[in-house]
Short mmCIF file of C-alpha atoms in Angstrom, two decimals:
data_model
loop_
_atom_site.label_atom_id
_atom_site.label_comp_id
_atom_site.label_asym_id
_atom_site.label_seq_id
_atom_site.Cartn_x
_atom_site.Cartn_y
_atom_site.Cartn_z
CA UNK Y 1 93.88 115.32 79.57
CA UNK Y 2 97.30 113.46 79.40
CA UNK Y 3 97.89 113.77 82.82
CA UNK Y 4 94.67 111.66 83.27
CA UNK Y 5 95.30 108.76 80.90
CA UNK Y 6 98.73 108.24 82.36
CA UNK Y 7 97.50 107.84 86.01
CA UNK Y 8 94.51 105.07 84.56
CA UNK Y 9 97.41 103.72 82.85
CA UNK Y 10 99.34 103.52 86.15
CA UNK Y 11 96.43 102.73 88.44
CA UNK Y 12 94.64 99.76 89.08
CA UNK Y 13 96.44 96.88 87.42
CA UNK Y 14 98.62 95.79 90.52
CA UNK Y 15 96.02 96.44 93.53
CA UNK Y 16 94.15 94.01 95.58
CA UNK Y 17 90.46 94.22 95.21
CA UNK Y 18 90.69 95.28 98.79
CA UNK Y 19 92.98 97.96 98.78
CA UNK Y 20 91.47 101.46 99.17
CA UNK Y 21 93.51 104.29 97.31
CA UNK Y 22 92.73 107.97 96.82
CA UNK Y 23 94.15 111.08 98.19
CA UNK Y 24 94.49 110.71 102.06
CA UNK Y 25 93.19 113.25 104.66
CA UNK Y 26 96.12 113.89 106.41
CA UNK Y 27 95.02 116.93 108.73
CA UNK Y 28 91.66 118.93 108.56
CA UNK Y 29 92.26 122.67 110.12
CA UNK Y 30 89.08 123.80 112.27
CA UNK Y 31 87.39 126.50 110.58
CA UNK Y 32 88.43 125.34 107.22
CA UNK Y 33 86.04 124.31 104.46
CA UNK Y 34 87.13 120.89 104.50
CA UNK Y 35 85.95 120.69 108.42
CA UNK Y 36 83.13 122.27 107.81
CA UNK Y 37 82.69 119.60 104.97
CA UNK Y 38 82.89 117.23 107.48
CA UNK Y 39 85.93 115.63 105.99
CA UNK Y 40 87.93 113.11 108.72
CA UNK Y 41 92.07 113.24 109.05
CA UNK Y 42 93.10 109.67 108.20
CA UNK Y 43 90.29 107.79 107.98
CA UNK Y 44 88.67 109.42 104.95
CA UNK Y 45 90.29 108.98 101.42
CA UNK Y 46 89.21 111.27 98.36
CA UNK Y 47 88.50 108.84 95.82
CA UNK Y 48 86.37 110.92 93.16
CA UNK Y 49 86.53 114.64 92.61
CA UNK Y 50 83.64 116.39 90.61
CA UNK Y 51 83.79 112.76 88.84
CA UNK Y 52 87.37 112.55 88.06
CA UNK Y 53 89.09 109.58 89.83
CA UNK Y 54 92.36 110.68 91.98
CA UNK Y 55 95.02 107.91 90.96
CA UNK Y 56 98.16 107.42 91.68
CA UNK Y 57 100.69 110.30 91.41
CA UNK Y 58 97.70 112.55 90.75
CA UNK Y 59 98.04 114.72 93.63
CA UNK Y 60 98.34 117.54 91.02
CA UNK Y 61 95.36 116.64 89.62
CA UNK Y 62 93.36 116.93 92.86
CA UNK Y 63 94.74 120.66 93.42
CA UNK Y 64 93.85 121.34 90.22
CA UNK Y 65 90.39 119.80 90.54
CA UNK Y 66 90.04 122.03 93.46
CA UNK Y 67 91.24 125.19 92.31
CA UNK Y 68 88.89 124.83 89.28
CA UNK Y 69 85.98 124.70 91.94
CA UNK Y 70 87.21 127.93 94.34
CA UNK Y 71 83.69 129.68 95.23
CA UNK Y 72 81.30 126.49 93.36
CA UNK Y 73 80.53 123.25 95.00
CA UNK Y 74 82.71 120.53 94.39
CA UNK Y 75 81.25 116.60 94.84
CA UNK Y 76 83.67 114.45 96.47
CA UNK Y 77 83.56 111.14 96.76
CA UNK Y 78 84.77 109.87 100.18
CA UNK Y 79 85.61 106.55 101.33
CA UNK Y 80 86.14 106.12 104.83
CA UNK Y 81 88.15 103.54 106.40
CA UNK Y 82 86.78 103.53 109.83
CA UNK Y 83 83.16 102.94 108.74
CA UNK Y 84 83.71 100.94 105.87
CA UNK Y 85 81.83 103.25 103.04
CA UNK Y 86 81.48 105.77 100.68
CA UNK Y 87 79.42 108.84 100.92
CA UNK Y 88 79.20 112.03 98.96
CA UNK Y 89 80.68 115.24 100.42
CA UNK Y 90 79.96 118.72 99.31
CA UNK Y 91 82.62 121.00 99.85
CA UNK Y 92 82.86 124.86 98.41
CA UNK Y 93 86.84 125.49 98.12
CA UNK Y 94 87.76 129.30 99.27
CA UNK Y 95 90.01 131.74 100.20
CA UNK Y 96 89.54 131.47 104.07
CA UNK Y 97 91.28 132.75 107.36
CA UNK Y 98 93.49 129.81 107.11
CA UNK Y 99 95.99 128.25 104.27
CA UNK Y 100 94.53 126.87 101.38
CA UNK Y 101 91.27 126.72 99.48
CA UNK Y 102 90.56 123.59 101.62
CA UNK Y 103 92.41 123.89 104.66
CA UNK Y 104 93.36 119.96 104.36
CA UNK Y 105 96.72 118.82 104.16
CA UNK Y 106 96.51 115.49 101.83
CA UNK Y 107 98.63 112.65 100.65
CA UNK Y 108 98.10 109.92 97.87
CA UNK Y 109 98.16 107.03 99.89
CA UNK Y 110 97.25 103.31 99.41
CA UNK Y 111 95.62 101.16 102.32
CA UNK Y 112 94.03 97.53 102.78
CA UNK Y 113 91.21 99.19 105.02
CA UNK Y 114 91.11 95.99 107.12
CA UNK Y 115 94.58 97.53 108.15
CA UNK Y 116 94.44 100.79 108.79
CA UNK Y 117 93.50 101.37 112.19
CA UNK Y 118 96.56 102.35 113.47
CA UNK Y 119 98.78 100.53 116.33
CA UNK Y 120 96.95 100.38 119.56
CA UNK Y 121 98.21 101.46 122.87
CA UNK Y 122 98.16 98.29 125.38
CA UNK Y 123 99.68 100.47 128.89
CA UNK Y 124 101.23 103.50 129.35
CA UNK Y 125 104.07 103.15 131.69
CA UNK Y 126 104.25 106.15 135.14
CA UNK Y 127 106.32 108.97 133.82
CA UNK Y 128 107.04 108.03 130.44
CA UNK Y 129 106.93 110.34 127.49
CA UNK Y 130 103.73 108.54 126.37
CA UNK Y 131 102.44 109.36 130.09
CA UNK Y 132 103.24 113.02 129.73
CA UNK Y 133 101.76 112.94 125.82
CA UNK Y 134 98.19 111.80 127.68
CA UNK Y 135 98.09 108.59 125.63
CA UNK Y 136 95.31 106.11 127.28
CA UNK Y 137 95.88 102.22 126.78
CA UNK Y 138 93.03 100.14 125.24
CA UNK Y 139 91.80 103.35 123.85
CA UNK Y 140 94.08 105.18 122.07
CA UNK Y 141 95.62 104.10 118.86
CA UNK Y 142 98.89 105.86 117.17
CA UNK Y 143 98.14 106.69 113.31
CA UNK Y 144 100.98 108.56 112.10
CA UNK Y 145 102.82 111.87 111.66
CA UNK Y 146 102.04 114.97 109.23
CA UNK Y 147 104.65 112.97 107.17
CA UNK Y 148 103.69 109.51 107.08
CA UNK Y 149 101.11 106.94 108.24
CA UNK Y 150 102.05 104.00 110.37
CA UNK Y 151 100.95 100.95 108.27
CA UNK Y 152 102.82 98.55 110.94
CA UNK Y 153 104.77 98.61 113.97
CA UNK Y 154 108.17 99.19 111.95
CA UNK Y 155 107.22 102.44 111.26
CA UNK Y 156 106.03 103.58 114.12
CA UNK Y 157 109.86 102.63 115.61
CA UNK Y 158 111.47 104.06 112.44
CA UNK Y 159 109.61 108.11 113.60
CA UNK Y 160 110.13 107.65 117.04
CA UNK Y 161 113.72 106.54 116.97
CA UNK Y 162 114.93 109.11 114.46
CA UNK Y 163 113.04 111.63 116.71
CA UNK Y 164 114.77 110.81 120.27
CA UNK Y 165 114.73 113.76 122.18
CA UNK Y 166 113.09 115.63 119.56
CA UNK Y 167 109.59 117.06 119.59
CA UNK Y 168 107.35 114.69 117.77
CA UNK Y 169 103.63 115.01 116.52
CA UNK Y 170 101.72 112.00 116.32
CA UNK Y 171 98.31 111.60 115.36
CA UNK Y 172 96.28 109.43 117.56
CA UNK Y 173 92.28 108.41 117.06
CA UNK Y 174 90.51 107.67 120.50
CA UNK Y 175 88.16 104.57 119.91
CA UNK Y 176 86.14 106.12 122.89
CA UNK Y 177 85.34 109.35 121.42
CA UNK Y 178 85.85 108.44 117.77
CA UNK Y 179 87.97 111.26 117.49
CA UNK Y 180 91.68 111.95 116.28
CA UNK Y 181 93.97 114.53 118.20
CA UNK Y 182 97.28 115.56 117.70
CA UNK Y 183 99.82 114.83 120.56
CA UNK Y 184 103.37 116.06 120.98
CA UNK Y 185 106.06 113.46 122.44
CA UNK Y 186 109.56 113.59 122.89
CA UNK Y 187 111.40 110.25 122.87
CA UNK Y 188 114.01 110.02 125.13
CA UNK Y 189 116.09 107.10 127.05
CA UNK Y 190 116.97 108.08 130.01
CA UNK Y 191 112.65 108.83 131.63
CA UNK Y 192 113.62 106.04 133.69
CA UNK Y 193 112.05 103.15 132.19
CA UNK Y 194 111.63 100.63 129.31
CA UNK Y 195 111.78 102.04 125.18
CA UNK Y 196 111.92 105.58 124.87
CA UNK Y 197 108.21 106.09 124.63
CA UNK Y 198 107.40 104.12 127.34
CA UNK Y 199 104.22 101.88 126.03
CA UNK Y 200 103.21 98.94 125.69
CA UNK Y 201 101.57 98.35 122.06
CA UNK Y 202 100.16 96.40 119.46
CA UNK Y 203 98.66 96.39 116.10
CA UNK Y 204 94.68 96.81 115.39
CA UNK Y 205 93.20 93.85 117.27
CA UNK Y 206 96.42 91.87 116.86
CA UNK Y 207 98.65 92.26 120.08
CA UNK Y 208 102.08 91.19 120.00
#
């Protein structure tokens, strides 16, 4: 259709051989068909569905895509940020206990995978909102929010300080476990220490 010769037309031209883009897991709801599909928040970018590549500002497409397949298998292609690959995923999109055919909330989203692993946790100070959030240095690495990813450390600064004392969600992958959790903070300045989360932190392998 039009709507699929105007996102090739967009797509492509301007990105780096590199750069991985596709319509982001954002959040997988247990139970869902999209976690039964296996399918990983963050790391794992629908690239293909049922052949049809997801470009940009085809986020409408991908619904559509979906809806088309409620009750029949759909093939997704998957590439995955934290392994480095593409696999196939079969998913069967359905009216389940939750919101949703899939039960995924998703984002069109652009990433040099090199990048994305999200800004690491170095030390957690005694006390600190990042204490009380459970956050463990060297392991734990902050990812985003339901609203946006943290491509660099700017961002991360950007949702905490427009969130001071405010409940935030942040999304944060454990390199131990290989898993990602939600956790709730609340940024604040007066815990008692340094910056109002109270860590230390750097980006991916790079401290600062």
């Amino acid at each position: 259709g039009g709507l699929r010769r105007n996102c090739a037309a967009m797509g492509g031209a301007t990105s780096s051989s590199q750069e991985i883009s596709g319509v982001r897991v954002f959040k997988v709801s247990p139970g869902s068909p999209a976690a039964e599909a296996g399918l990983e928040a963050f790391f794992d970018f629908v690239v293909e569905v049922n052949g049809t590549r997801m470009e940009n500002g085809c986020q409408q497409s991908f619904s559509q895509k979906i809806q088309e397949s409620e009750n029949k298998q759909a093939k997704l292609v998957v590439f995955n940020t934290r392994a480095h690959c593409s696999r196939e995923v079969l998913v069967v999109p359905r009216k389940w206990a939750g919101t949703g055919l899939l039960g995924a909330t998703v984002r069109y989203d652009a990433v040099d995978p090199v990048e994305s692993h999200g800004i690491r946790v170095l030390e957690v100070f005694p006390s600190s909102p990042a204490a009380h959030a459970g956050l463990v240095p060297f392991q734990d690495y902050l990812l985003g929010t339901s609203q946006a990813m943290f491509h660099d450390i700017d961002e991360l600064v950007e949702a905490v300080t427009s969130n001071i004392d405010r409940r935030l969600e942040v999304y944060v992958y454990n390199a131990d476990s290989e898993t990602v959790r939600e956790v709730i903070m609340v940024p604040n300045n007066n815990w008692g220490g340094d910056g109002c989360i109270g860590c230390d932190i750097g980006t991916g392998l790079l401290h600062r």
